[in-house]
CSV table of C-alpha atoms in Angstrom, one decimal:
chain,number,residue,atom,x,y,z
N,1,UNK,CA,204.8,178.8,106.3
N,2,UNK,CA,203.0,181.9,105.9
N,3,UNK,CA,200.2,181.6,103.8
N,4,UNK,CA,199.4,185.4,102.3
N,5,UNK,CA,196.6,184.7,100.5
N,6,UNK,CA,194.6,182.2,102.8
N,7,UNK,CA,195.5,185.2,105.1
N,8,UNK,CA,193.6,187.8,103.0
N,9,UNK,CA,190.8,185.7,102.9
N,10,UNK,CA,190.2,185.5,106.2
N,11,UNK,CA,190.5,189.5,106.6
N,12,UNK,CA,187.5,189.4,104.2
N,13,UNK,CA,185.4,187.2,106.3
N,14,UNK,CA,186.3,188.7,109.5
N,15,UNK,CA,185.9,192.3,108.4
N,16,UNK,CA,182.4,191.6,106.9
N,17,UNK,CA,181.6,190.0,110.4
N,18,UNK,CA,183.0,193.4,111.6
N,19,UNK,CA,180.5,195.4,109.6
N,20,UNK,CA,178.0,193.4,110.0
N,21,UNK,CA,177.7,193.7,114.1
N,22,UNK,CA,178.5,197.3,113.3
N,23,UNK,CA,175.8,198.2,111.1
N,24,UNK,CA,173.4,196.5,114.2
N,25,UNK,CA,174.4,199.9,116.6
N,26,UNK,CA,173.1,203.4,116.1
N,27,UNK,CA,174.3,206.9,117.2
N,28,UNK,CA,173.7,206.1,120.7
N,29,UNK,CA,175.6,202.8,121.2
N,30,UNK,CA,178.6,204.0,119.0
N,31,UNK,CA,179.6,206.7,121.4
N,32,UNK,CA,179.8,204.4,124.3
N,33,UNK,CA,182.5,203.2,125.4
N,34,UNK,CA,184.3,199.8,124.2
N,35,UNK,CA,186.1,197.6,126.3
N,36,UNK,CA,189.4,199.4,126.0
N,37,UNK,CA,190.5,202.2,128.4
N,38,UNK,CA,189.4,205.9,126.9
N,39,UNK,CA,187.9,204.9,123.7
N,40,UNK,CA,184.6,204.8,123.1
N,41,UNK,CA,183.0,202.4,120.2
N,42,UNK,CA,183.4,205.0,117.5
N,43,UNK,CA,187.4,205.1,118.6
N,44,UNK,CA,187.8,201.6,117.8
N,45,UNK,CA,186.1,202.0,114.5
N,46,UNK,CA,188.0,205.4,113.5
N,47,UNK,CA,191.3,203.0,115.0
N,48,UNK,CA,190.9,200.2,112.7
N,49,UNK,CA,189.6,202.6,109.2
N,50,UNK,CA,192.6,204.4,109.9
N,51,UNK,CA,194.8,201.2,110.7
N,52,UNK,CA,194.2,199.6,107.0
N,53,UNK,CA,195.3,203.1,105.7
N,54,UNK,CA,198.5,202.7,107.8
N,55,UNK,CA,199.0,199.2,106.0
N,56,UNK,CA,198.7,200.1,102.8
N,57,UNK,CA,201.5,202.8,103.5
N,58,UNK,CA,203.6,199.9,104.8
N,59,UNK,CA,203.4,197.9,101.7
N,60,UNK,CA,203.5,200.5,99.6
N,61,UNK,CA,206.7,201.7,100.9
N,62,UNK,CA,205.7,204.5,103.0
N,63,UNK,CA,206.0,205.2,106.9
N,64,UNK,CA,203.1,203.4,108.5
N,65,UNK,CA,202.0,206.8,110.1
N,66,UNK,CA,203.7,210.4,109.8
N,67,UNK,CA,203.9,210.0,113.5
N,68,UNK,CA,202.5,208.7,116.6
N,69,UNK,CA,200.9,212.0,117.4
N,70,UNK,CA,199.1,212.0,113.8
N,71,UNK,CA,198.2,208.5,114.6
N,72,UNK,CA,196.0,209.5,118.2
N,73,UNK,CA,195.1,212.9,116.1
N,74,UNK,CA,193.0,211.1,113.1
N,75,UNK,CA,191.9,208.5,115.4
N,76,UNK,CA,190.2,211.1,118.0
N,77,UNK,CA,189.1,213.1,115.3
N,78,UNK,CA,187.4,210.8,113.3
N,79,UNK,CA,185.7,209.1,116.9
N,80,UNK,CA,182.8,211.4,116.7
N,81,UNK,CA,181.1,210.5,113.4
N,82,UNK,CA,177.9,208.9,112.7
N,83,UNK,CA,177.4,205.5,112.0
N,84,UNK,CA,177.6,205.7,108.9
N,85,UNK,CA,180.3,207.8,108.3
N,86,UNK,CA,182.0,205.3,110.5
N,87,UNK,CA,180.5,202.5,108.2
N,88,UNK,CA,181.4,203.4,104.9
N,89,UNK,CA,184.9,204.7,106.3
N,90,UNK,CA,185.4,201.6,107.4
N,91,UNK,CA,184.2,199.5,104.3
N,92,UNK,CA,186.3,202.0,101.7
N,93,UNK,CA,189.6,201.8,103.5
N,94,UNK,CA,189.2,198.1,104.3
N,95,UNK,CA,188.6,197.1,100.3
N,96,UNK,CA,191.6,199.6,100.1
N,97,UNK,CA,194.0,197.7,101.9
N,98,UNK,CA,192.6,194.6,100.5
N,99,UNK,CA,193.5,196.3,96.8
N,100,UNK,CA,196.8,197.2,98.0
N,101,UNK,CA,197.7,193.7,98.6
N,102,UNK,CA,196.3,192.3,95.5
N,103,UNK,CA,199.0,194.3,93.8
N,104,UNK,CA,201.9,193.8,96.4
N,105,UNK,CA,204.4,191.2,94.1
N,106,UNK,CA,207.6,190.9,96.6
N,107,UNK,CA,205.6,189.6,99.3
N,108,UNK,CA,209.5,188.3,101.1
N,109,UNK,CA,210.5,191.7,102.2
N,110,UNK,CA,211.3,192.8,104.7
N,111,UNK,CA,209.0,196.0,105.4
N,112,UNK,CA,208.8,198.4,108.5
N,113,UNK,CA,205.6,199.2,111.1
N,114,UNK,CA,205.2,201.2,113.8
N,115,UNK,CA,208.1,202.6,116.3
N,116,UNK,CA,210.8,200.8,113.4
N,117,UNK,CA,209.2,196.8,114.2
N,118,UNK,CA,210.0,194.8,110.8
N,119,UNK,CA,208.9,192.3,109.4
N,120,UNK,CA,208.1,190.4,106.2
N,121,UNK,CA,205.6,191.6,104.2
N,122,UNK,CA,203.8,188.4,103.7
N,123,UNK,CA,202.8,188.9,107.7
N,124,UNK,CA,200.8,191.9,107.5
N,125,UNK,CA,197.3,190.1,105.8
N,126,UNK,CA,197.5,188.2,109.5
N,127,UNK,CA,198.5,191.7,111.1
N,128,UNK,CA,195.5,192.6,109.7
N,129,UNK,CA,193.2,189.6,111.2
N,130,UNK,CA,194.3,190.5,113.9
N,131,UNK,CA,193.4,194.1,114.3
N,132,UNK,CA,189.8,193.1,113.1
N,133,UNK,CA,188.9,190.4,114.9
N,134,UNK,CA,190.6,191.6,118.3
N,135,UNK,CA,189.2,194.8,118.1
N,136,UNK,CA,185.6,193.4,117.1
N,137,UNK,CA,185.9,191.9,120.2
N,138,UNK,CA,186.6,194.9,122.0
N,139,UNK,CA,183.4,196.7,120.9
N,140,UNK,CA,182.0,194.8,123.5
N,141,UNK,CA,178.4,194.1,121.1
N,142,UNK,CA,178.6,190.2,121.9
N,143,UNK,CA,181.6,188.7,119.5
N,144,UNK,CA,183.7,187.6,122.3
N,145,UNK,CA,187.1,186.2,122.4
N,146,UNK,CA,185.6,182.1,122.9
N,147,UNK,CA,183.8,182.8,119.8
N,148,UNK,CA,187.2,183.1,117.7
N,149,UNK,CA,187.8,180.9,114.9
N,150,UNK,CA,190.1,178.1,116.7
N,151,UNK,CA,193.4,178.9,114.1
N,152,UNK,CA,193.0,182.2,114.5
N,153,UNK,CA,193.6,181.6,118.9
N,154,UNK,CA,196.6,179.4,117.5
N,155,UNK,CA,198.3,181.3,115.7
N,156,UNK,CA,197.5,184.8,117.6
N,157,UNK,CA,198.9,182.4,120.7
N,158,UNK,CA,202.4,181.8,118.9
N,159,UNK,CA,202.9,185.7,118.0
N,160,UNK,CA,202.6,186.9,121.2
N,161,UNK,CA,204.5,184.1,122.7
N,162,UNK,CA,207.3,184.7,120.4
N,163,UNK,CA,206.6,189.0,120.6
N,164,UNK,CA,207.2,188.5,124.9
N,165,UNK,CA,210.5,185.8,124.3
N,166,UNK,CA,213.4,187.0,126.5
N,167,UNK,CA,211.7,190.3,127.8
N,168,UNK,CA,213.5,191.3,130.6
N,169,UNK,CA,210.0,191.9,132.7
N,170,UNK,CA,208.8,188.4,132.2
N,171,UNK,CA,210.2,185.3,133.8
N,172,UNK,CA,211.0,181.8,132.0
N,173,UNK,CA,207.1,181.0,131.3
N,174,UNK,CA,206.1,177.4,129.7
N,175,UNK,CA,202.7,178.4,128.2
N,176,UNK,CA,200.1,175.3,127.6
N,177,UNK,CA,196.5,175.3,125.8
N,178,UNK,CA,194.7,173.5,123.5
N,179,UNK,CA,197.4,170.6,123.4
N,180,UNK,CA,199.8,172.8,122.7
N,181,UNK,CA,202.8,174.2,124.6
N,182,UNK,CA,204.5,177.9,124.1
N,183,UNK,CA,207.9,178.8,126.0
N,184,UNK,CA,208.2,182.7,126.3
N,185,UNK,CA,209.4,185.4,128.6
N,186,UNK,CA,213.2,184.6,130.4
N,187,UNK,CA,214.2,187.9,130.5
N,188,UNK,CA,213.4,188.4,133.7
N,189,UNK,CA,215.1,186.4,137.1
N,190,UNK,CA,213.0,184.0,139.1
N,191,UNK,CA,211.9,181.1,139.2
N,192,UNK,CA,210.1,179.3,135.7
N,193,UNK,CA,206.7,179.5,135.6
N,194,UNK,CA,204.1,177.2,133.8
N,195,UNK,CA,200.7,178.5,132.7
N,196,UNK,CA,197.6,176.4,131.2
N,197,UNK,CA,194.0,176.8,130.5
N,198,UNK,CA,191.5,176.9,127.9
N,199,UNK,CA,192.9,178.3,124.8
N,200,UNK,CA,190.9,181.6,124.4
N,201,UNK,CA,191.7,182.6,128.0
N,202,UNK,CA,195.5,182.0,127.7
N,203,UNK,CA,195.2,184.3,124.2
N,204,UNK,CA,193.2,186.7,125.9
N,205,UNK,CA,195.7,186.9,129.0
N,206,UNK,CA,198.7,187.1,126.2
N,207,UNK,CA,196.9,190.1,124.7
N,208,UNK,CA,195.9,192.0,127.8
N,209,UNK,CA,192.2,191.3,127.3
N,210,UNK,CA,191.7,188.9,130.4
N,211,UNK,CA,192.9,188.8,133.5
N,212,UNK,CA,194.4,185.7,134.0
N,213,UNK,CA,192.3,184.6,136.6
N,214,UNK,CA,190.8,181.5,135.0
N,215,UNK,CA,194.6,180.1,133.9
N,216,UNK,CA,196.2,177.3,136.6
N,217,UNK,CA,199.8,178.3,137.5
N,218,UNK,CA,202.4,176.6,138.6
N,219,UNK,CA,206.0,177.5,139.8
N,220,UNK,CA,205.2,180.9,140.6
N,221,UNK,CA,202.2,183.7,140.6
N,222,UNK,CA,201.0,184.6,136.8
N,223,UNK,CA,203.4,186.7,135.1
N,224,UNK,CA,202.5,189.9,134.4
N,225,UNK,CA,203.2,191.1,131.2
N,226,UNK,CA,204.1,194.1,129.7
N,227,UNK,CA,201.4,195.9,127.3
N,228,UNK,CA,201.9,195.6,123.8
């Protein structure tokens, strides 16, 4: 069961953990780059002010973005602010989705994202949670992906095992961590394959922010997955 409101609450905390690491850089450390291919620090910030924009427009009714060249447009244009531009950017559109959702009443519909994905509109506090804390991750200032609350691995674990089930690049894969077992992939021939490990490192393979290197396999080499 999907628990909206438990989910907004968690946005709050992690976004003020966000802000808080944020508001520790300066000028300097904002324009170097994160831990994601291309973007810099300030392209992860511009990515996620310009993110709870897009998900206000989602439950509002509206196309998530005008289109995906917009998207990259706002996103490398707003890269090179300050810190503090970045900052308060970041705080005013955050409380702006989180106002958005306080007055969203059919939380059971069906509403559309990016590239046409649906879903129901009482997932988008977690899609939320999941942009901020992954991404705070990926500013590479010392919140790492072991330092996750443990639910949050969980249920971040079950979406992607779910997004990947039947792909047709990804073989029959039995997924095991933290006492818990995942099936996903199939789509793809071969032999099935059974992954375990510690719980952040099996997330963090699933979401193409570790290698894979530290997970046991058996039945086969490590699946390589598709990016998201």
């Amino acid at each position: 069961m999907i628990d909206h409101v438990r989910d907004l609450g968690a946005v709050r905390e992690a976004t003020d953990r966000l802000l808080s690491a944020a508001g520790r850089m300066d000028n300097v450390s904002l324009a170097e780059p994160s831990r994601l291919p291309g973007w810099s620090r300030g392209h992860v910030l511009a990515h996620l002010s310009r993110n709870a924009d897009a998900l206000v427009n989602v439950l509002q009714g509206r196309p998530m973005y005008a289109s995906s060249e917009t998207r990259d447009q706002d996103i490398a244009r707003d890269a090179p602010r300050p810190l503090d531009e970045q900052l308060a950017d970041l705080r005013e559109s955050a409380a702006g989705f989180l106002q958005a959702a306080a007055g969203t009443a059919d939380w059971a519909r069906t509403v559309t994202l990016r590239n046409g994905v649906t879903d129901s509109a009482s997932r988008i506090p977690f899609r939320r949670l999941i942009e901020v804390e992954l991404h705070h991750v990926d500013l590479g200032t010392g919140y790492e992906l072991d330092d996750l609350p443990e639910e949050f691995v969980t249920r971040e674990t079950d979406f992607l095992a779910k997004r990947f089930t039947g792909h047709p690049d990804v073989v029959a894969t039995t997924v095991i961590a933290g006492g818990r077992t995942w099936t996903t992939g199939g789509g793809a021939g071969g032999g099935a394959v059974t992954v375990r490990g510690a719980a952040p490192e099996v997330m963090g393979w699933l979401c193409g922010r570790r290698d894979g290197s530290a997970l046991i396999t058996e039945g086969g080499p490590l699946p390589v997955l598709p990016p998201l």
